[in-house]
């Protein structure tokens, strides 16, 4: 990973742990796509509020949705969004050098709402097909009322930084003889066996396709 | 789950999806303890900033740590903290009723820093032993300089709300005949095989104890 300091803006520049930071658009996109969940942070009358929600991506835009009246899908109010996955515990010889392996993207932006009906439908299709590839076309079609109740917000993926760690512990040289196991305990995320709705009728079903994202 | 509306404060009252909200301290603690990662949101000169970090709990306090100069371990500036785990995809017959199973705690508070040396050591011990039970006593002891470089912040777990979902899809009655598989795709988190540090000397090691938290 290049340890570039060419942050797209002063705000985006990673403040702590710059060695683990990068600003490469391809890496940003990979980390966004690998994950289903993001955290949207807003300042509401000066009070920070952070909301977990699912996201998807289309080109250089990050999208999320919510009830049309929900606070986290409003336009014109600056947000900071983080997408982070914990990939392992890094167990060192000293408490101080304990760490975690992870991948994280932090985005700054001011959301806009999708107002065009066709664009809304298209983005919902992208979202459903991220969650379960190929599913959209099998569903009962969206109604006008459902569409009206659903707000979709997006920010450009431009002011984005990556932080990540993916390596063994890095101990003080003098500590490598300390008599304790050291290494990484990896955290794995897998899709379990699909659990059919108890109200599912019939038995000859094609089970859903699990997403690559976790 | 009780669908209580007895939020500890107006700020804490869940705004959307109140049916899935509760404020029971025991449930709050369970969700905090089940997780290693939280998101700390602050408003810095009006700009929302959200940072993922690891947390631990001691009684009615939520703790996190960082470099003494890091912005997310400062006192006196209001924070909102969310701890959320995605437990499954809820695949319904309509796009509108798609959802996720999850457990989420949102906390409001104003952090204080731990300044007492003994208390700092004690909290770091709690943190390390959350990450790998019994590990603290096996480590090279913390130095005064390391202690000085480490800041520990906490907020009381008082203004806390839970949101969670853990059930099959809930479709419109008319849609239960729609010919598509419906149900839940569970997301599982497990600890993989411990990966020894390539610089680990010898071979007769006791591997670390994995935490219950994920």
Tab-separated table of C-alpha atoms in Angstrom:
chain	number	residue	atom	x	y	z
A	1	UNK	CA	0.000	0.000	0.000
A	2	UNK	CA	1.354	3.405	-0.864
A	3	UNK	CA	1.649	5.681	2.121
A	4	UNK	CA	0.633	8.682	0.145
A	5	UNK	CA	-0.224	11.946	1.819
A	6	UNK	CA	-2.060	13.317	-1.191
A	7	UNK	CA	-5.361	13.617	0.622
A	8	UNK	CA	-8.133	15.140	-1.516
A	9	UNK	CA	-8.733	17.842	1.147
A	10	UNK	CA	-7.430	19.004	4.518
A	11	UNK	CA	-10.529	17.570	6.188
A	12	UNK	CA	-9.913	14.196	4.611
A	13	UNK	CA	-6.268	14.004	5.674
A	14	UNK	CA	-5.894	11.227	8.239
A	15	UNK	CA	-4.736	12.749	11.518
A	16	UNK	CA	-3.475	9.741	13.501
A	17	UNK	CA	-1.637	6.698	12.132
A	18	UNK	CA	-0.802	8.248	8.769
A	19	UNK	CA	1.382	5.277	7.887
A	20	UNK	CA	-1.797	3.219	7.644
A	21	UNK	CA	-3.660	5.734	5.512
A	22	UNK	CA	-4.160	5.968	1.782
A	23	UNK	CA	-6.424	7.806	-0.622
A	24	UNK	CA	-6.490	5.497	-3.635
A	25	UNK	CA	-9.957	5.511	-5.234
A	26	UNK	CA	-9.763	1.827	-6.133
A	27	UNK	CA	-9.032	0.822	-2.535
A	28	UNK	CA	-11.813	3.102	-1.296
A	29	UNK	CA	-14.286	1.370	-3.614
A	30	UNK	CA	-13.131	-2.125	-2.650
A	31	UNK	CA	-13.667	-1.450	1.046
A	32	UNK	CA	-17.068	0.157	0.442
A	33	UNK	CA	-18.210	-2.793	-1.677
A	34	UNK	CA	-16.937	-5.436	0.754
A	35	UNK	CA	-19.286	-4.144	3.421
A	36	UNK	CA	-23.061	-3.871	3.852
A	37	UNK	CA	-23.131	-1.546	6.843
A	38	UNK	CA	-21.991	2.046	7.202
A	39	UNK	CA	-22.295	4.630	9.978
A	40	UNK	CA	-23.709	8.020	8.990
A	41	UNK	CA	-22.796	10.831	11.364
A	42	UNK	CA	-24.532	14.199	11.397
A	43	UNK	CA	-24.496	17.245	13.605
A	44	UNK	CA	-28.095	18.114	14.498
A	45	UNK	CA	-28.353	21.479	16.248
A	46	UNK	CA	-24.747	20.930	17.350
A	47	UNK	CA	-25.459	17.452	18.739
A	48	UNK	CA	-23.591	14.604	17.021
A	49	UNK	CA	-25.857	11.752	15.968
A	50	UNK	CA	-24.585	8.555	14.377
A	51	UNK	CA	-26.824	6.010	12.662
A	52	UNK	CA	-25.923	2.588	11.310
A	53	UNK	CA	-27.466	1.837	7.933
A	54	UNK	CA	-26.875	-0.262	4.816
A	55	UNK	CA	-25.186	1.334	1.830
A	56	UNK	CA	-24.496	0.622	-1.795
A	57	UNK	CA	-22.361	2.217	-4.470
A	58	UNK	CA	-22.898	3.335	-8.043
A	59	UNK	CA	-19.708	4.589	-9.670
A	60	UNK	CA	-18.416	7.482	-7.609
A	61	UNK	CA	-21.461	7.817	-5.388
A	62	UNK	CA	-22.273	6.193	-2.075
A	63	UNK	CA	-26.004	5.638	-1.512
A	64	UNK	CA	-28.193	4.823	1.470
A	65	UNK	CA	-31.938	4.867	2.019
A	66	UNK	CA	-34.493	5.311	4.731
A	67	UNK	CA	-38.037	6.341	5.521
A	68	UNK	CA	-38.772	9.634	3.764
A	69	UNK	CA	-39.083	11.308	7.175
A	70	UNK	CA	-35.916	9.844	8.722
A	71	UNK	CA	-33.218	12.262	9.783
A	72	UNK	CA	-30.379	10.321	8.246
A	73	UNK	CA	-31.728	10.730	4.713
A	74	UNK	CA	-31.875	14.490	4.533
A	75	UNK	CA	-30.103	16.721	2.062
A	76	UNK	CA	-27.943	19.747	2.590
A	77	UNK	CA	-26.548	18.810	6.010
A	78	UNK	CA	-22.896	17.718	6.106
A	79	UNK	CA	-22.227	14.097	6.997
A	80	UNK	CA	-19.237	11.993	7.865
A	81	UNK	CA	-19.624	8.324	6.967
A	82	UNK	CA	-17.443	5.476	8.122
A	83	UNK	CA	-17.373	1.916	6.812
A	84	UNK	CA	-15.215	-0.369	8.924
A	85	UNK	CA	-14.648	-4.077	9.157
A	86	UNK	CA	-12.727	-5.692	11.978
A	87	UNK	CA	-10.668	-8.525	10.496
A	88	UNK	CA	-8.631	-9.759	13.427
A	89	UNK	CA	-7.117	-9.201	16.838
A	90	UNK	CA	-3.410	-8.459	16.852
A	91	UNK	CA	-1.953	-9.933	20.024
A	92	UNK	CA	1.469	-8.506	20.811
A	93	UNK	CA	3.955	-9.109	23.658
A	94	UNK	CA	3.067	-5.807	25.321
A	95	UNK	CA	-0.384	-4.347	25.894
A	96	UNK	CA	0.760	-1.177	24.148
A	97	UNK	CA	1.377	-2.916	20.819
A	98	UNK	CA	-1.892	-4.805	20.783
A	99	UNK	CA	-3.914	-3.739	17.789
A	100	UNK	CA	-6.554	-4.894	15.349
A	101	UNK	CA	-6.440	-5.746	11.690
A	102	UNK	CA	-9.185	-3.853	9.897
A	103	UNK	CA	-10.217	-1.970	6.780
A	104	UNK	CA	-11.907	1.382	7.087
A	105	UNK	CA	-13.103	4.168	4.795
A	106	UNK	CA	-14.108	7.609	6.048
A	107	UNK	CA	-16.052	9.904	3.726
A	108	UNK	CA	-17.044	13.535	4.054
A	109	UNK	CA	-19.812	15.082	2.022
A	110	UNK	CA	-23.145	16.821	1.842
A	111	UNK	CA	-25.933	14.453	0.808
A	112	UNK	CA	-28.334	15.009	-2.044
A	113	UNK	CA	-31.613	13.164	-2.408
A	114	UNK	CA	-32.623	11.207	-5.489
A	115	UNK	CA	-35.870	12.756	-6.684
A	116	UNK	CA	-36.263	11.276	-10.172
A	117	UNK	CA	-38.654	8.322	-10.096
A	118	UNK	CA	-36.759	6.183	-12.609
A	119	UNK	CA	-33.448	6.853	-10.911
A	120	UNK	CA	-34.969	5.886	-7.558
A	121	UNK	CA	-36.181	2.580	-8.979
A	122	UNK	CA	-32.810	1.954	-10.581
A	123	UNK	CA	-30.953	2.594	-7.324
A	124	UNK	CA	-33.291	0.378	-5.317
A	125	UNK	CA	-32.644	-2.356	-7.857
A	126	UNK	CA	-28.898	-1.906	-7.368
A	127	UNK	CA	-29.368	-2.090	-3.603
A	128	UNK	CA	-31.499	-5.261	-3.648
A	129	UNK	CA	-29.148	-6.923	-6.110
A	130	UNK	CA	-26.168	-6.059	-3.901
A	131	UNK	CA	-27.909	-7.734	-0.955
A	132	UNK	CA	-28.889	-10.781	-3.004
A	133	UNK	CA	-27.669	-10.867	-6.615
A	134	UNK	CA	-30.476	-11.314	-9.136
A	135	UNK	CA	-33.269	-10.906	-6.594
A	136	UNK	CA	-34.872	-7.646	-7.789
A	137	UNK	CA	-36.487	-9.184	-10.876
A	138	UNK	CA	-38.123	-11.923	-8.771
A	139	UNK	CA	-39.883	-9.584	-6.352
A	140	UNK	CA	-43.386	-8.208	-6.259
A	141	UNK	CA	-42.943	-4.871	-8.049
A	142	UNK	CA	-42.568	-1.674	-6.049
A	143	UNK	CA	-45.720	0.434	-5.682
A	144	UNK	CA	-45.910	4.198	-6.103
A	145	UNK	CA	-46.698	4.585	-2.412
A	146	UNK	CA	-43.664	2.536	-1.381
A	147	UNK	CA	-41.530	4.656	-3.663
A	148	UNK	CA	-42.924	7.813	-2.099
A	149	UNK	CA	-42.177	6.563	1.425
A	150	UNK	CA	-38.575	5.756	0.538
A	151	UNK	CA	-35.885	8.412	0.454
A	152	UNK	CA	-32.517	7.753	-1.126
A	153	UNK	CA	-29.523	9.914	-0.262
A	154	UNK	CA	-26.054	9.963	-1.776
A	155	UNK	CA	-22.706	11.627	-1.393
A	156	UNK	CA	-19.908	11.757	-3.945
A	157	UNK	CA	-17.022	9.452	-3.085
A	158	UNK	CA	-14.427	12.174	-3.435
A	159	UNK	CA	-13.374	13.254	0.047
A	160	UNK	CA	-12.453	9.751	1.144
A	161	UNK	CA	-9.632	8.242	3.146
A	162	UNK	CA	-8.691	4.644	3.834
A	163	UNK	CA	-7.099	3.266	6.946
A	164	UNK	CA	-6.184	-0.355	7.149
A	165	UNK	CA	-3.939	-2.810	8.953
A	166	UNK	CA	-3.268	-6.362	7.826
A	167	UNK	CA	-0.128	-7.742	9.418
A	168	UNK	CA	1.354	-9.507	12.448
A	169	UNK	CA	2.093	-7.640	15.689
A	170	UNK	CA	4.946	-5.153	15.616
A	171	UNK	CA	6.647	-5.370	18.990
A	172	UNK	CA	9.497	-3.451	20.549
A	173	UNK	CA	12.686	-5.229	19.488
A	174	UNK	CA	13.552	-6.022	23.110
A	175	UNK	CA	10.214	-7.775	23.633
A	176	UNK	CA	10.495	-10.493	20.983
A	177	UNK	CA	11.903	-12.851	23.620
A	178	UNK	CA	9.010	-12.255	26.010
A	179	UNK	CA	7.445	-15.660	26.750
A	180	UNK	CA	3.920	-15.232	25.432
A	181	UNK	CA	2.182	-16.341	22.256
A	182	UNK	CA	1.897	-13.520	19.740
A	183	UNK	CA	0.108	-13.315	16.441
A	184	UNK	CA	-3.256	-12.646	14.885
A	185	UNK	CA	-6.646	-14.090	15.749
A	186	UNK	CA	-8.658	-13.665	12.538
A	187	UNK	CA	-12.349	-12.774	12.656
A	188	UNK	CA	-14.271	-14.469	9.872
A	189	UNK	CA	-17.656	-13.515	8.503
A	190	UNK	CA	-19.623	-16.172	6.636
A	191	UNK	CA	-23.187	-16.605	5.459
A	192	UNK	CA	-24.949	-19.345	7.393
A	193	UNK	CA	-27.615	-21.681	6.064
A	194	UNK	CA	-30.608	-19.795	4.677
A	195	UNK	CA	-33.570	-19.912	7.099
A	196	UNK	CA	-36.853	-20.156	5.195
A	197	UNK	CA	-39.707	-17.978	6.390
A	198	UNK	CA	-42.075	-20.264	8.376
A	199	UNK	CA	-44.836	-18.866	6.147
A	200	UNK	CA	-43.078	-19.892	2.928
A	201	UNK	CA	-45.501	-22.089	0.974
A	202	UNK	CA	-44.359	-25.070	-1.034
A	203	UNK	CA	-40.916	-26.610	-0.945
A	204	UNK	CA	-39.306	-26.403	-4.388
A	205	UNK	CA	-37.576	-23.108	-3.857
A	206	UNK	CA	-34.358	-21.806	-5.244
A	207	UNK	CA	-32.515	-20.443	-2.243
A	208	UNK	CA	-31.171	-16.889	-2.461
A	209	UNK	CA	-27.719	-15.990	-3.696
A	210	UNK	CA	-25.570	-14.694	-0.832
A	211	UNK	CA	-23.747	-11.445	-1.496
A	212	UNK	CA	-19.977	-11.034	-1.645
A	213	UNK	CA	-20.330	-8.138	0.768
A	214	UNK	CA	-20.421	-8.839	4.490
B	1	UNK	CA	-38.763	-7.549	24.081
B	2	UNK	CA	-40.798	-4.876	25.786
B	3	UNK	CA	-41.722	-2.023	23.480
B	4	UNK	CA	-41.276	0.509	26.207
B	5	UNK	CA	-41.266	4.202	25.468
B	6	UNK	CA	-39.646	5.132	28.770
B	7	UNK	CA	-36.547	6.603	27.160
B	8	UNK	CA	-34.112	8.066	29.696
B	9	UNK	CA	-34.180	11.428	27.844
B	10	UNK	CA	-35.820	13.112	24.866
B	11	UNK	CA	-32.542	12.884	22.960
B	12	UNK	CA	-32.342	9.160	23.594
B	13	UNK	CA	-35.901	8.451	22.419
B	14	UNK	CA	-35.729	6.427	19.212
B	15	UNK	CA	-37.277	8.447	16.406
B	16	UNK	CA	-37.927	5.859	13.673
B	17	UNK	CA	-39.030	2.260	14.173
B	18	UNK	CA	-40.088	2.663	17.804
B	19	UNK	CA	-41.550	-0.838	17.827
B	20	UNK	CA	-37.983	-2.137	17.618
B	21	UNK	CA	-36.641	0.084	20.373
B	22	UNK	CA	-36.103	-0.545	24.047
B	23	UNK	CA	-34.216	1.067	26.895
B	24	UNK	CA	-33.574	-1.869	29.229
B	25	UNK	CA	-30.132	-1.510	30.874
B	26	UNK	CA	-29.517	-5.261	30.788
B	27	UNK	CA	-30.111	-5.425	27.041
B	28	UNK	CA	-27.910	-2.368	26.492
B	29	UNK	CA	-25.060	-4.071	28.364
B	30	UNK	CA	-25.468	-7.360	26.498
B	31	UNK	CA	-25.191	-5.649	23.120
B	32	UNK	CA	-22.207	-3.559	24.206
B	33	UNK	CA	-20.402	-6.640	25.528
B	34	UNK	CA	-21.134	-8.764	22.457
B	35	UNK	CA	-19.187	-6.360	20.279
B	36	UNK	CA	-15.587	-5.182	20.047
B	37	UNK	CA	-16.095	-2.205	17.756
B	38	UNK	CA	-18.008	1.022	18.305
B	39	UNK	CA	-18.352	4.235	16.300
B	40	UNK	CA	-17.669	7.486	18.155
B	41	UNK	CA	-19.244	10.541	16.555
B	42	UNK	CA	-18.284	14.096	17.435
B	43	UNK	CA	-19.031	17.524	16.083
B	44	UNK	CA	-15.745	19.341	15.548
B	45	UNK	CA	-16.261	23.020	14.728
B	46	UNK	CA	-19.696	22.007	13.422
B	47	UNK	CA	-18.301	19.249	11.216
B	48	UNK	CA	-19.460	15.720	12.079
B	49	UNK	CA	-16.589	13.250	12.438
B	50	UNK	CA	-17.092	9.558	13.117
B	51	UNK	CA	-14.301	7.211	14.199
B	52	UNK	CA	-14.405	3.441	14.601
B	53	UNK	CA	-12.640	2.204	17.710
B	54	UNK	CA	-12.669	-0.690	20.160
B	55	UNK	CA	-14.577	-0.332	23.399
B	56	UNK	CA	-15.002	-2.095	26.714
B	57	UNK	CA	-17.356	-1.729	29.644
B	58	UNK	CA	-16.970	-1.491	33.387
B	59	UNK	CA	-20.298	-1.417	35.196
B	60	UNK	CA	-22.255	1.551	33.908
B	61	UNK	CA	-19.421	3.097	31.942
B	62	UNK	CA	-18.359	2.614	28.340
B	63	UNK	CA	-14.617	3.038	27.760
B	64	UNK	CA	-12.407	3.501	24.740
B	65	UNK	CA	-8.782	4.504	24.337
B	66	UNK	CA	-6.454	6.179	21.908
B	67	UNK	CA	-3.257	8.101	21.502
B	68	UNK	CA	-3.184	10.899	24.066
B	69	UNK	CA	-3.337	13.423	21.216
B	70	UNK	CA	-6.155	11.764	19.264
B	71	UNK	CA	-9.349	13.746	18.781
B	72	UNK	CA	-11.661	10.905	19.680
B	73	UNK	CA	-10.319	10.664	23.234
B	74	UNK	CA	-10.975	14.201	24.380
B	75	UNK	CA	-13.134	15.270	27.291
B	76	UNK	CA	-15.927	17.796	27.497
B	77	UNK	CA	-17.171	17.506	23.907
B	78	UNK	CA	-20.492	15.699	23.410
B	79	UNK	CA	-20.386	12.376	21.606
B	80	UNK	CA	-22.867	9.964	20.134
B	81	UNK	CA	-21.672	6.365	20.075
B	82	UNK	CA	-23.210	3.495	18.162
B	83	UNK	CA	-22.468	-0.196	18.505
B	84	UNK	CA	-24.148	-2.273	15.818
B	85	UNK	CA	-23.906	-5.840	14.635
B	86	UNK	CA	-25.494	-7.059	11.451
B	87	UNK	CA	-26.848	-10.560	12.088
B	88	UNK	CA	-28.659	-11.406	8.875
B	89	UNK	CA	-30.348	-10.325	5.679
B	90	UNK	CA	-34.138	-10.428	5.744
B	91	UNK	CA	-35.336	-11.317	2.258
B	92	UNK	CA	-39.009	-10.510	1.771
B	93	UNK	CA	-41.381	-10.885	-1.203
B	94	UNK	CA	-41.284	-7.156	-1.938
B	95	UNK	CA	-38.249	-4.875	-2.005
B	96	UNK	CA	-40.012	-2.599	0.483
B	97	UNK	CA	-40.142	-5.222	3.229
B	98	UNK	CA	-36.543	-6.286	2.867
B	99	UNK	CA	-34.699	-5.628	6.077
B	100	UNK	CA	-31.795	-6.775	8.211
B	101	UNK	CA	-31.608	-8.544	11.540
B	102	UNK	CA	-29.302	-6.621	13.826
B	103	UNK	CA	-28.610	-5.416	17.349
B	104	UNK	CA	-27.696	-1.814	17.946
B	105	UNK	CA	-27.063	0.477	20.917
B	106	UNK	CA	-26.880	4.250	20.624
B	107	UNK	CA	-25.404	6.239	23.499
B	108	UNK	CA	-25.231	9.959	24.154
B	109	UNK	CA	-22.810	11.493	26.598
B	110	UNK	CA	-19.932	13.810	27.317
B	111	UNK	CA	-16.679	11.928	27.806
B	112	UNK	CA	-14.362	12.235	30.768
B	113	UNK	CA	-10.759	11.108	30.732
B	114	UNK	CA	-9.260	8.686	33.221
B	115	UNK	CA	-6.388	10.536	34.873
B	116	UNK	CA	-5.587	8.332	37.881
B	117	UNK	CA	-2.602	6.081	37.105
B	118	UNK	CA	-3.918	3.009	38.932
B	119	UNK	CA	-7.347	3.370	37.379
B	120	UNK	CA	-5.752	3.653	33.930
B	121	UNK	CA	-3.813	0.434	34.484
B	122	UNK	CA	-6.912	-1.298	35.780
B	123	UNK	CA	-8.973	-0.259	32.752
B	124	UNK	CA	-6.257	-1.312	30.310
B	125	UNK	CA	-6.231	-4.697	32.041
B	126	UNK	CA	-9.999	-4.957	31.573
B	127	UNK	CA	-9.594	-4.054	27.903
B	128	UNK	CA	-6.830	-6.584	27.192
B	129	UNK	CA	-8.701	-9.303	29.067
B	130	UNK	CA	-11.851	-8.552	27.065
B	131	UNK	CA	-9.879	-8.991	23.844
B	132	UNK	CA	-8.192	-12.178	25.066
B	133	UNK	CA	-9.256	-13.452	28.489
B	134	UNK	CA	-6.351	-13.924	30.894
B	135	UNK	CA	-3.794	-12.266	28.627
B	136	UNK	CA	-2.912	-9.165	30.674
B	137	UNK	CA	-0.915	-11.051	33.311
B	138	UNK	CA	1.214	-12.742	30.617
B	139	UNK	CA	2.345	-9.530	28.927
B	140	UNK	CA	5.480	-7.464	29.280
B	141	UNK	CA	4.371	-4.876	31.865
B	142	UNK	CA	3.253	-1.435	30.739
B	143	UNK	CA	5.860	1.320	31.025
B	144	UNK	CA	5.234	4.806	32.395
B	145	UNK	CA	5.820	6.290	28.964
B	146	UNK	CA	3.260	3.975	27.344
B	147	UNK	CA	0.782	4.904	30.032
B	148	UNK	CA	1.431	8.582	29.375
B	149	UNK	CA	0.872	8.150	25.632
B	150	UNK	CA	-2.447	6.384	26.171
B	151	UNK	CA	-5.632	8.297	26.865
B	152	UNK	CA	-8.733	6.545	28.136
B	153	UNK	CA	-12.144	8.154	27.769
B	154	UNK	CA	-15.503	7.048	29.135
B	155	UNK	CA	-19.150	8.000	29.095
B	156	UNK	CA	-21.837	6.859	31.523
B	157	UNK	CA	-24.177	4.285	30.006
B	158	UNK	CA	-27.292	6.181	30.968
B	159	UNK	CA	-28.638	7.859	27.848
B	160	UNK	CA	-28.802	4.651	25.854
B	161	UNK	CA	-31.290	3.138	23.451
B	162	UNK	CA	-31.441	-0.282	21.850
B	163	UNK	CA	-32.784	-1.131	18.442
B	164	UNK	CA	-32.899	-4.697	17.280
B	165	UNK	CA	-34.596	-7.021	14.846
B	166	UNK	CA	-34.462	-10.799	14.991
B	167	UNK	CA	-37.271	-12.390	13.016
B	168	UNK	CA	-38.433	-13.589	9.593
B	169	UNK	CA	-39.655	-11.147	6.929
B	170	UNK	CA	-42.975	-9.457	7.551
B	171	UNK	CA	-44.676	-9.138	4.179
B	172	UNK	CA	-47.928	-7.568	3.097
B	173	UNK	CA	-50.628	-10.212	3.575
B	174	UNK	CA	-51.414	-10.208	-0.147
B	175	UNK	CA	-47.785	-10.991	-1.020
B	176	UNK	CA	-47.375	-14.295	0.839
B	177	UNK	CA	-48.326	-16.133	-2.370
B	178	UNK	CA	-45.706	-14.337	-4.431
B	179	UNK	CA	-43.465	-17.011	-5.977
B	180	UNK	CA	-40.077	-16.168	-4.503
B	181	UNK	CA	-38.033	-17.668	-1.667
B	182	UNK	CA	-38.297	-15.604	1.498
B	183	UNK	CA	-36.498	-15.871	4.796
B	184	UNK	CA	-33.311	-14.906	6.551
B	185	UNK	CA	-29.725	-15.303	5.451
B	186	UNK	CA	-27.754	-15.298	8.719
B	187	UNK	CA	-24.355	-13.625	8.951
B	188	UNK	CA	-22.024	-15.513	11.262
B	189	UNK	CA	-18.872	-14.223	12.928
B	190	UNK	CA	-16.343	-16.781	14.097
B	191	UNK	CA	-12.738	-16.720	15.231
B	192	UNK	CA	-10.490	-18.423	12.705
B	193	UNK	CA	-7.345	-20.382	13.441
B	194	UNK	CA	-4.787	-18.327	15.356
B	195	UNK	CA	-1.950	-17.166	13.085
B	196	UNK	CA	1.358	-17.181	14.950
B	197	UNK	CA	3.643	-14.191	14.453
B	198	UNK	CA	6.382	-15.301	12.009
B	199	UNK	CA	8.844	-13.965	14.601
B	200	UNK	CA	7.444	-16.148	17.396
B	201	UNK	CA	10.348	-18.217	18.772
B	202	UNK	CA	9.912	-21.803	19.904
B	203	UNK	CA	6.875	-23.948	19.319
B	204	UNK	CA	5.397	-25.004	22.669
B	205	UNK	CA	2.980	-22.150	22.970
B	206	UNK	CA	-0.417	-21.965	24.554
B	207	UNK	CA	-2.591	-20.298	21.946
B	208	UNK	CA	-4.666	-17.304	23.021
B	209	UNK	CA	-8.192	-17.529	24.365
B	210	UNK	CA	-10.650	-16.037	21.876
B	211	UNK	CA	-13.116	-13.535	23.286
B	212	UNK	CA	-16.885	-14.007	23.438
B	213	UNK	CA	-17.230	-10.583	21.847
B	214	UNK	CA	-17.045	-10.269	18.081
